[in-house]
XYZ file of C-alpha atoms in Angstrom:
456
model
C 18.382 -0.404 -28.842
C 17.058 0.653 -25.470
C 13.379 0.679 -24.524
C 13.474 2.842 -22.570
C 11.475 1.198 -19.983
C 8.955 -0.128 -22.490
C 8.028 -3.740 -21.933
C 5.971 -6.302 -23.737
C 4.247 -7.141 -20.185
C 3.195 -3.903 -20.148
C -0.844 -2.715 -21.163
C -1.762 0.660 -21.073
C -5.774 0.781 -20.198
C -7.264 4.484 -21.433
C -9.419 5.316 -18.473
C -10.925 4.060 -15.201
C -13.962 2.440 -16.048
C -15.000 -1.246 -15.926
C -15.382 -1.540 -19.752
C -12.137 -0.232 -20.318
C -10.034 -2.092 -18.131
C -11.869 -5.371 -18.989
C -11.370 -4.988 -23.252
C -7.908 -4.439 -22.256
C -7.609 -7.231 -20.112
C -9.302 -8.814 -23.454
C -6.878 -7.368 -25.991
C -3.970 -8.495 -23.698
C -5.530 -12.435 -23.607
C -5.978 -12.093 -27.211
C -2.994 -11.067 -28.684
C -0.705 -13.172 -25.745
C 2.837 -14.191 -27.723
C 5.656 -14.926 -26.761
C 7.758 -12.310 -28.376
C 10.566 -11.766 -25.752
C 9.359 -14.286 -22.890
C 11.807 -16.899 -25.234
C 14.694 -15.963 -23.377
C 12.612 -15.926 -19.623
C 11.343 -19.545 -20.260
C 14.733 -20.610 -21.133
C 16.316 -19.160 -17.856
C 13.536 -21.027 -16.404
C 14.077 -24.614 -17.018
C 17.446 -23.952 -17.058
C 17.297 -22.921 -13.050
C 14.925 -25.928 -12.472
C 16.599 -28.243 -14.797
C 13.517 -29.342 -16.799
C 13.120 -29.789 -19.962
C 16.800 -28.832 -21.174
C 16.826 -31.893 -23.710
C 14.846 -29.751 -26.040
C 17.416 -27.164 -26.070
C 19.967 -28.678 -26.417
C 18.220 -30.738 -29.484
C 18.688 -28.325 -32.228
C 22.351 -27.754 -32.368
C 22.445 -31.412 -33.164
C 21.513 -33.669 -35.421
C 19.059 -36.382 -34.459
C 21.494 -39.509 -35.176
C 23.721 -37.583 -33.324
C 22.488 -37.507 -29.669
C 21.292 -41.018 -29.886
C 24.732 -41.961 -29.528
C 24.920 -40.683 -26.041
C 22.227 -38.272 -24.215
C 22.724 -34.802 -23.738
C 24.821 -33.798 -21.244
C 23.309 -31.334 -18.335
C 24.445 -29.965 -15.603
C 23.401 -27.091 -12.853
C 25.430 -24.290 -12.938
C 22.621 -21.888 -13.569
C 21.001 -22.605 -10.020
C 24.527 -22.455 -8.552
C 25.244 -19.090 -9.881
C 22.191 -17.782 -8.625
C 22.802 -19.074 -5.117
C 26.565 -18.231 -5.212
C 25.896 -14.375 -6.074
C 22.131 -14.130 -4.138
C 24.028 -14.047 -0.409
C 21.176 -11.957 1.056
C 19.138 -14.813 2.073
C 22.230 -17.420 2.726
C 21.378 -16.730 6.406
C 17.581 -16.003 6.846
C 17.021 -12.693 7.694
C 15.328 -11.428 11.118
C 11.511 -10.159 10.211
C 11.165 -7.514 13.480
C 7.324 -6.515 14.594
C 7.183 -3.175 16.841
C 10.721 -3.453 17.382
C 11.163 -7.716 17.965
C 10.515 -11.035 17.136
C 6.793 -11.816 16.617
C 6.440 -15.972 16.402
C 2.344 -15.704 15.861
C 3.365 -13.657 12.163
C 6.615 -16.487 11.593
C 4.357 -19.813 12.419
C 1.737 -17.648 9.777
C 3.738 -16.709 7.536
C 4.115 -20.651 5.507
C 7.717 -21.319 4.126
C 8.304 -17.879 3.731
C 11.933 -18.151 4.538
C 12.506 -20.513 1.244
C 10.194 -18.991 -0.123
C 11.799 -15.778 -0.251
C 15.467 -17.493 -1.377
C 13.837 -18.791 -4.413
C 12.032 -15.523 -5.141
C 15.855 -13.533 -4.858
C 17.857 -15.879 -6.960
C 15.226 -15.612 -9.599
C 15.099 -12.031 -9.334
C 18.671 -11.524 -9.855
C 18.446 -14.089 -13.014
C 15.866 -13.057 -14.501
C 15.761 -9.179 -13.739
C 12.567 -8.626 -12.636
C 10.147 -11.501 -10.489
C 6.680 -11.552 -8.158
C 5.588 -12.587 -5.415
C 1.883 -13.068 -4.410
C 0.741 -13.442 -1.343
C -2.884 -15.504 -0.615
C -4.505 -16.751 3.023
C -5.118 -20.285 3.226
C -8.262 -20.408 4.854
C -8.761 -24.382 5.645
C -5.057 -24.124 7.305
C -5.205 -20.638 8.145
C -2.302 -19.636 7.461
C -0.426 -17.126 4.958
C 1.499 -18.927 1.563
C 3.405 -17.331 -1.065
C 3.325 -18.115 -4.958
C 6.781 -16.774 -7.075
C 5.411 -15.246 -10.759
C 8.133 -15.074 -13.459
C 5.683 -14.003 -15.326
C 3.895 -11.267 -15.101
C 1.168 -9.501 -17.215
C 0.945 -4.951 -15.584
C -1.544 -2.826 -16.509
C -1.320 0.767 -16.575
C -3.206 3.561 -16.748
C -1.610 5.919 -19.418
C 1.002 8.510 -17.750
C 1.027 6.418 -14.562
C 4.467 4.742 -13.571
C 2.918 2.597 -10.485
C 0.645 -0.832 -11.971
C -3.220 -0.505 -11.787
C -3.450 -4.235 -12.027
C -1.722 -7.123 -12.726
C -2.413 -10.356 -14.556
C -0.416 -14.144 -14.706
C -1.226 -17.094 -16.363
C -3.060 -20.336 -14.528
C -3.363 -23.938 -15.597
C -5.577 -24.216 -18.221
C -7.327 -27.963 -19.028
C -7.718 -26.597 -22.667
C -4.478 -26.609 -24.500
C -5.030 -24.298 -26.882
C -6.837 -21.595 -24.772
C -4.828 -20.338 -21.989
C -6.539 -19.224 -18.147
C -4.956 -16.340 -16.527
C -5.471 -14.731 -13.079
C -6.601 -10.952 -13.193
C -5.767 -8.193 -10.289
C -6.687 -4.858 -9.992
C -6.401 -2.316 -7.249
C -9.089 -0.008 -6.120
C -8.375 3.514 -7.315
C -10.889 7.145 -6.963
C -13.873 4.981 -4.918
C -14.258 2.673 -8.057
C -13.447 -1.575 -6.441
C -10.674 -3.122 -7.252
C -11.415 -6.771 -9.528
C -10.661 -10.294 -9.000
C -11.312 -12.923 -11.198
C -10.686 -15.700 -14.081
C -10.061 -15.048 -18.098
C -8.709 -17.222 -20.979
C -7.419 -16.092 -24.271
C -10.353 -15.669 -26.023
C -11.640 -13.226 -23.409
C -13.767 -14.536 -21.556
C -14.439 -14.510 -17.623
C -14.988 -16.369 -15.165
C -15.322 -16.172 -11.259
C -13.438 -17.206 -8.629
C -14.434 -19.762 -6.193
C -16.468 -17.804 -3.247
C -16.382 -14.500 -5.077
C -19.510 -14.079 -7.250
C -18.939 -10.619 -7.730
C -15.149 -10.881 -9.314
C -14.056 -7.785 -6.970
C -10.926 -7.951 -4.823
C -11.905 -7.931 -1.051
C -8.411 -6.651 0.192
C -8.403 -3.221 -2.405
C -4.848 -3.932 -2.904
C -3.449 -6.123 -5.337
C -1.469 -9.406 -3.289
C 1.645 -8.959 -5.341
C 4.297 -7.579 -4.503
C 7.788 -7.368 -7.082
C 11.272 -6.695 -7.291
C 12.371 -4.922 -10.671
C 16.434 -5.204 -10.557
C 18.739 -3.146 -13.192
C 19.557 -5.920 -15.275
C 18.582 -9.897 -16.035
C 21.756 -12.044 -16.127
C 20.595 -14.103 -18.897
C 24.029 -14.573 -19.858
C 24.254 -17.387 -17.318
C 21.653 -19.241 -18.824
C 23.407 -18.525 -22.552
C 27.057 -19.775 -21.394
C 25.091 -22.792 -19.502
C 23.496 -23.585 -22.655
C 26.997 -23.498 -24.670
C 28.864 -25.440 -21.638
C 26.004 -28.132 -22.291
C 26.594 -27.844 -26.119
C 30.269 -28.114 -25.211
C 30.166 -31.675 -22.950
C 27.833 -33.122 -25.853
C 30.505 -32.945 -27.968
C 33.262 -34.128 -25.960
C 31.071 -37.256 -24.352
C 30.337 -37.501 -28.687
C 34.331 -37.479 -28.819
C 34.947 -40.143 -25.815
C 32.403 -42.212 -27.098
C 33.814 -42.881 -30.647
C 37.372 -42.772 -29.229
C 37.476 -46.643 -29.435
C 37.108 -45.448 -33.630
C 34.594 -46.137 -36.456
C 35.267 -49.163 -38.012
C 36.344 -47.984 -41.756
C 36.329 -50.583 -45.068
C 37.484 -49.614 -48.042
C 37.836 -51.145 -51.808
C 33.835 -53.362 -50.492
C 31.166 -51.889 -52.396
C 28.750 -54.725 -52.226
C 27.184 -56.149 -48.873
C 29.161 -53.945 -46.438
C 25.900 -52.704 -44.897
C 25.353 -56.483 -44.424
C 28.603 -56.339 -41.436
C 28.449 -56.415 -38.037
C 31.455 -55.517 -35.948
C 32.049 -57.444 -32.706
C 35.157 -59.051 -31.247
C 33.428 -62.801 -31.919
C 33.373 -61.563 -35.772
C 35.973 -62.367 -38.325
C 36.069 -60.771 -41.883
C 37.518 -62.509 -44.953
C 38.335 -59.590 -47.288
C 38.686 -59.414 -50.873
C 41.876 -58.422 -52.752
C 43.175 -54.674 -52.683
C 40.110 -54.140 -49.654
C 41.330 -52.335 -46.307
C 40.153 -52.240 -42.588
C 41.194 -49.934 -40.371
C 39.188 -48.080 -36.831
C 39.280 -44.217 -37.451
C 39.141 -42.071 -34.487
C 38.237 -38.149 -34.350
C 40.749 -35.519 -33.874
C 41.250 -32.695 -31.034
C 42.725 -32.981 -27.680
C 40.535 -33.410 -24.807
C 41.896 -31.987 -22.428
C 41.992 -28.703 -24.671
C 38.364 -29.127 -25.270
C 37.443 -29.296 -21.701
C 39.878 -25.737 -20.430
C 37.927 -24.558 -23.101
C 34.921 -25.439 -21.696
C 36.515 -24.357 -18.108
C 36.680 -20.570 -19.545
C 33.368 -20.094 -20.614
C 31.868 -20.771 -16.924
C 35.096 -18.466 -15.280
C 34.555 -15.514 -17.870
C 30.662 -15.255 -16.648
C 31.541 -15.636 -13.168
C 34.026 -13.026 -13.269
C 30.752 -10.867 -14.779
C 29.002 -11.217 -12.476
C 31.241 -11.013 -9.634
C 31.746 -14.649 -8.985
C 34.702 -17.322 -8.808
C 35.047 -20.280 -9.467
C 37.085 -23.169 -7.955
C 37.365 -26.317 -9.954
C 37.675 -30.235 -8.000
C 41.257 -30.455 -9.606
C 42.367 -26.994 -7.738
C 45.460 -27.729 -6.181
C 46.941 -25.952 -2.832
C 45.251 -25.488 0.768
C 42.419 -24.281 1.271
C 42.595 -20.275 2.065
C 42.012 -18.752 5.133
C 38.675 -17.030 6.026
C 40.269 -13.934 5.589
C 41.962 -14.600 2.310
C 38.440 -15.882 0.993
C 36.820 -12.658 2.646
C 39.225 -10.734 -0.034
C 38.171 -12.953 -2.695
C 34.857 -12.377 -2.518
C 35.391 -8.758 -2.070
C 32.934 -7.984 -5.832
C 30.164 -10.420 -4.467
C 30.057 -8.783 -1.290
C 30.002 -5.327 -2.477
C 27.284 -6.577 -4.438
C 25.512 -7.573 -1.290
C 25.191 -4.480 -0.181
C 23.722 -2.503 -3.458
C 20.863 -5.440 -3.036
C 19.949 -4.901 0.040
C 18.065 -1.375 -0.960
C 15.914 -3.466 -3.379
C 14.873 -6.035 -1.283
C 14.186 -4.201 2.422
C 11.830 -1.777 -0.286
C 10.180 -4.951 -1.530
C 10.096 -6.824 1.947
C 8.046 -3.920 3.536
C 5.904 -3.878 0.603
C 5.748 -7.458 1.445
C 4.831 -7.702 4.694
C 2.236 -4.646 4.279
C -0.001 -7.481 1.946
C 0.321 -10.216 4.559
C -0.816 -6.943 7.295
C -3.747 -6.452 5.230
C -5.229 -9.990 4.564
C -4.353 -11.282 7.904
C -6.427 -8.378 8.628
C -9.262 -8.747 6.320
C -9.469 -12.648 7.263
C -9.864 -11.191 10.623
C -7.010 -13.315 11.493
C -4.644 -10.654 13.957
C -3.982 -6.591 13.169
C 0.100 -5.949 12.859
C 1.702 -3.240 13.808
C 3.094 -0.930 11.040
C 6.459 -1.342 12.576
C 7.947 -3.386 10.477
C 12.033 -3.930 9.411
C 14.472 -6.849 8.334
C 17.785 -6.704 9.726
C 19.789 -8.787 6.921
C 22.228 -11.517 8.820
C 26.162 -10.556 8.096
C 28.251 -12.907 5.784
C 30.762 -15.428 7.786
C 33.614 -16.504 6.533
C 35.343 -19.560 8.389
C 38.507 -18.969 11.198
C 40.601 -21.300 12.888
C 39.428 -22.640 16.379
C 41.783 -20.097 17.565
C 40.679 -16.860 15.370
C 36.720 -18.604 16.701
C 37.954 -18.350 20.000
C 39.466 -15.660 20.819
C 36.499 -13.545 18.574
C 33.939 -14.882 20.966
C 35.952 -14.147 24.166
C 36.474 -10.646 23.675
C 32.834 -10.214 22.077
C 31.271 -11.726 25.608
C 34.329 -9.584 27.646
C 32.733 -6.374 25.277
C 29.018 -7.168 26.270
C 28.350 -7.731 22.546
C 27.299 -11.473 23.316
C 25.395 -12.718 26.126
C 25.930 -16.497 27.277
C 22.519 -17.231 26.343
C 23.639 -15.996 22.430
C 26.400 -17.755 22.707
C 24.487 -20.568 23.086
C 22.402 -20.141 20.270
C 26.211 -19.515 18.705
C 26.663 -23.024 18.389
C 23.052 -24.449 18.752
C 20.512 -22.507 16.867
C 18.111 -25.724 16.708
C 18.283 -25.483 20.280
C 14.308 -25.607 22.120
C 13.296 -22.657 24.379
C 13.400 -25.449 27.454
C 16.646 -26.509 27.016
C 18.314 -23.304 26.161
C 16.283 -22.279 29.836
C 17.994 -25.393 31.511
C 21.345 -24.640 30.211
C 20.971 -21.060 31.053
C 19.892 -22.119 34.608
C 23.116 -24.310 34.782
C 25.645 -21.736 34.296
C 24.264 -19.590 37.049
C 24.127 -22.000 39.494
C 28.066 -23.203 38.237
C 28.689 -19.351 38.436
C 27.720 -19.266 41.689
C 29.328 -22.489 43.001
C 32.329 -20.759 41.445
C 31.716 -17.782 42.915
C 31.406 -18.548 45.971
C 34.035 -20.512 46.671
C 36.377 -17.874 45.663
C 35.395 -15.662 47.837
C 37.395 -14.823 51.269
C 35.923 -16.502 54.333
C 36.357 -15.132 57.819
C 38.010 -16.584 60.404
C 35.226 -18.194 62.794
C 34.073 -19.583 58.968
C 37.554 -21.635 58.706
C 37.446 -22.768 61.933
C 34.179 -24.047 61.170
C 35.611 -25.205 57.572
C 38.546 -26.755 59.903
C 40.936 -25.172 57.404
C 42.358 -22.658 60.512
C 45.940 -22.003 61.556
C 47.068 -21.600 65.184
C 50.698 -19.611 65.345
C 53.278 -21.093 67.208
């Protein structure tokens, strides 16, 4: 059934008045329930590899998991990293058409947080990114918010405010943070509140107002999530736990027949001998099923969900030579096409996030940044043979696509500016020496060098 954009994380505010807004926030806190959020929390657990046993235990009797621990794997984060190729390499962020070192230093761990945010956006279908200024360290810091409540005015498509859960010291009383933007001359609000609707001022903000005028939260909303990856990871974990149990019982289960009294007192072991009464029997029974077939069936689950998400899996037992760079590019063609479609989502988000950062830095009187911001996503490269790489680099140098400085950075991207300038000076000096030695010399110069010849 289609919901036509309606979601459990949306709250509609009837009118723009402080009393109406506060009442809507209180109601949202009182009515806080999980509803459709179980899938989201399950996906987060599998992405961060946390609380996984709790997702497996309901599918096994308690006695079963006393024989082997649950089998868990990191397939969800691996799928997310493989699919979200856009931030595989750090993008170039340009302000006023050039790299801004000051902003790069202020934006603390922006690249790593952005990569995490992009992967969760693909997995969940929607994710939020909060910017904040750390006054102590004088820098911008970022937080990924997978679960956020949105507040709308009736008939509007853009949210007026957001709230999200924070850590609470009371187990039975959740706490939240609320942000709203300036609207029609009414200043935005910022405060904490609990599940009972009680408000608390944030430290340093007794008036509970939004100092920025805008909400410092940006979001990505894609057309769909990838919960099928999470569900498949659960199926694989169940199947692999069953296989682990089968391996455990391959030695067999001791079975006695013809003994009714005292059978519970029998203990197995190679140092124990049994004296069986007449008519009794003893043997080991092993579970049925072919382990190889079970493993192949489990692999097929992973292969199917990979294909559905424009990915492919190369198993460790695959034979044959490693494919060439061009062959890899052909194999990844669907994922590359999906990457191109991701660019429009994340280019728009990058601009929204930068505008928030810009406003925060201006509010704290740190720096006034230019409105001219752009982001250049790195192209995906595939491995080449040494010969192909030399020809490719030579072509770029001959056609002025790459400079000698770019070539040094290509082989050593982490080189310091001082070392780079030293190497460039050495190259220029060597080139001048070579050029001078190859210039034709005059007769006078050849005589001075002792290289002149006389005709007989």
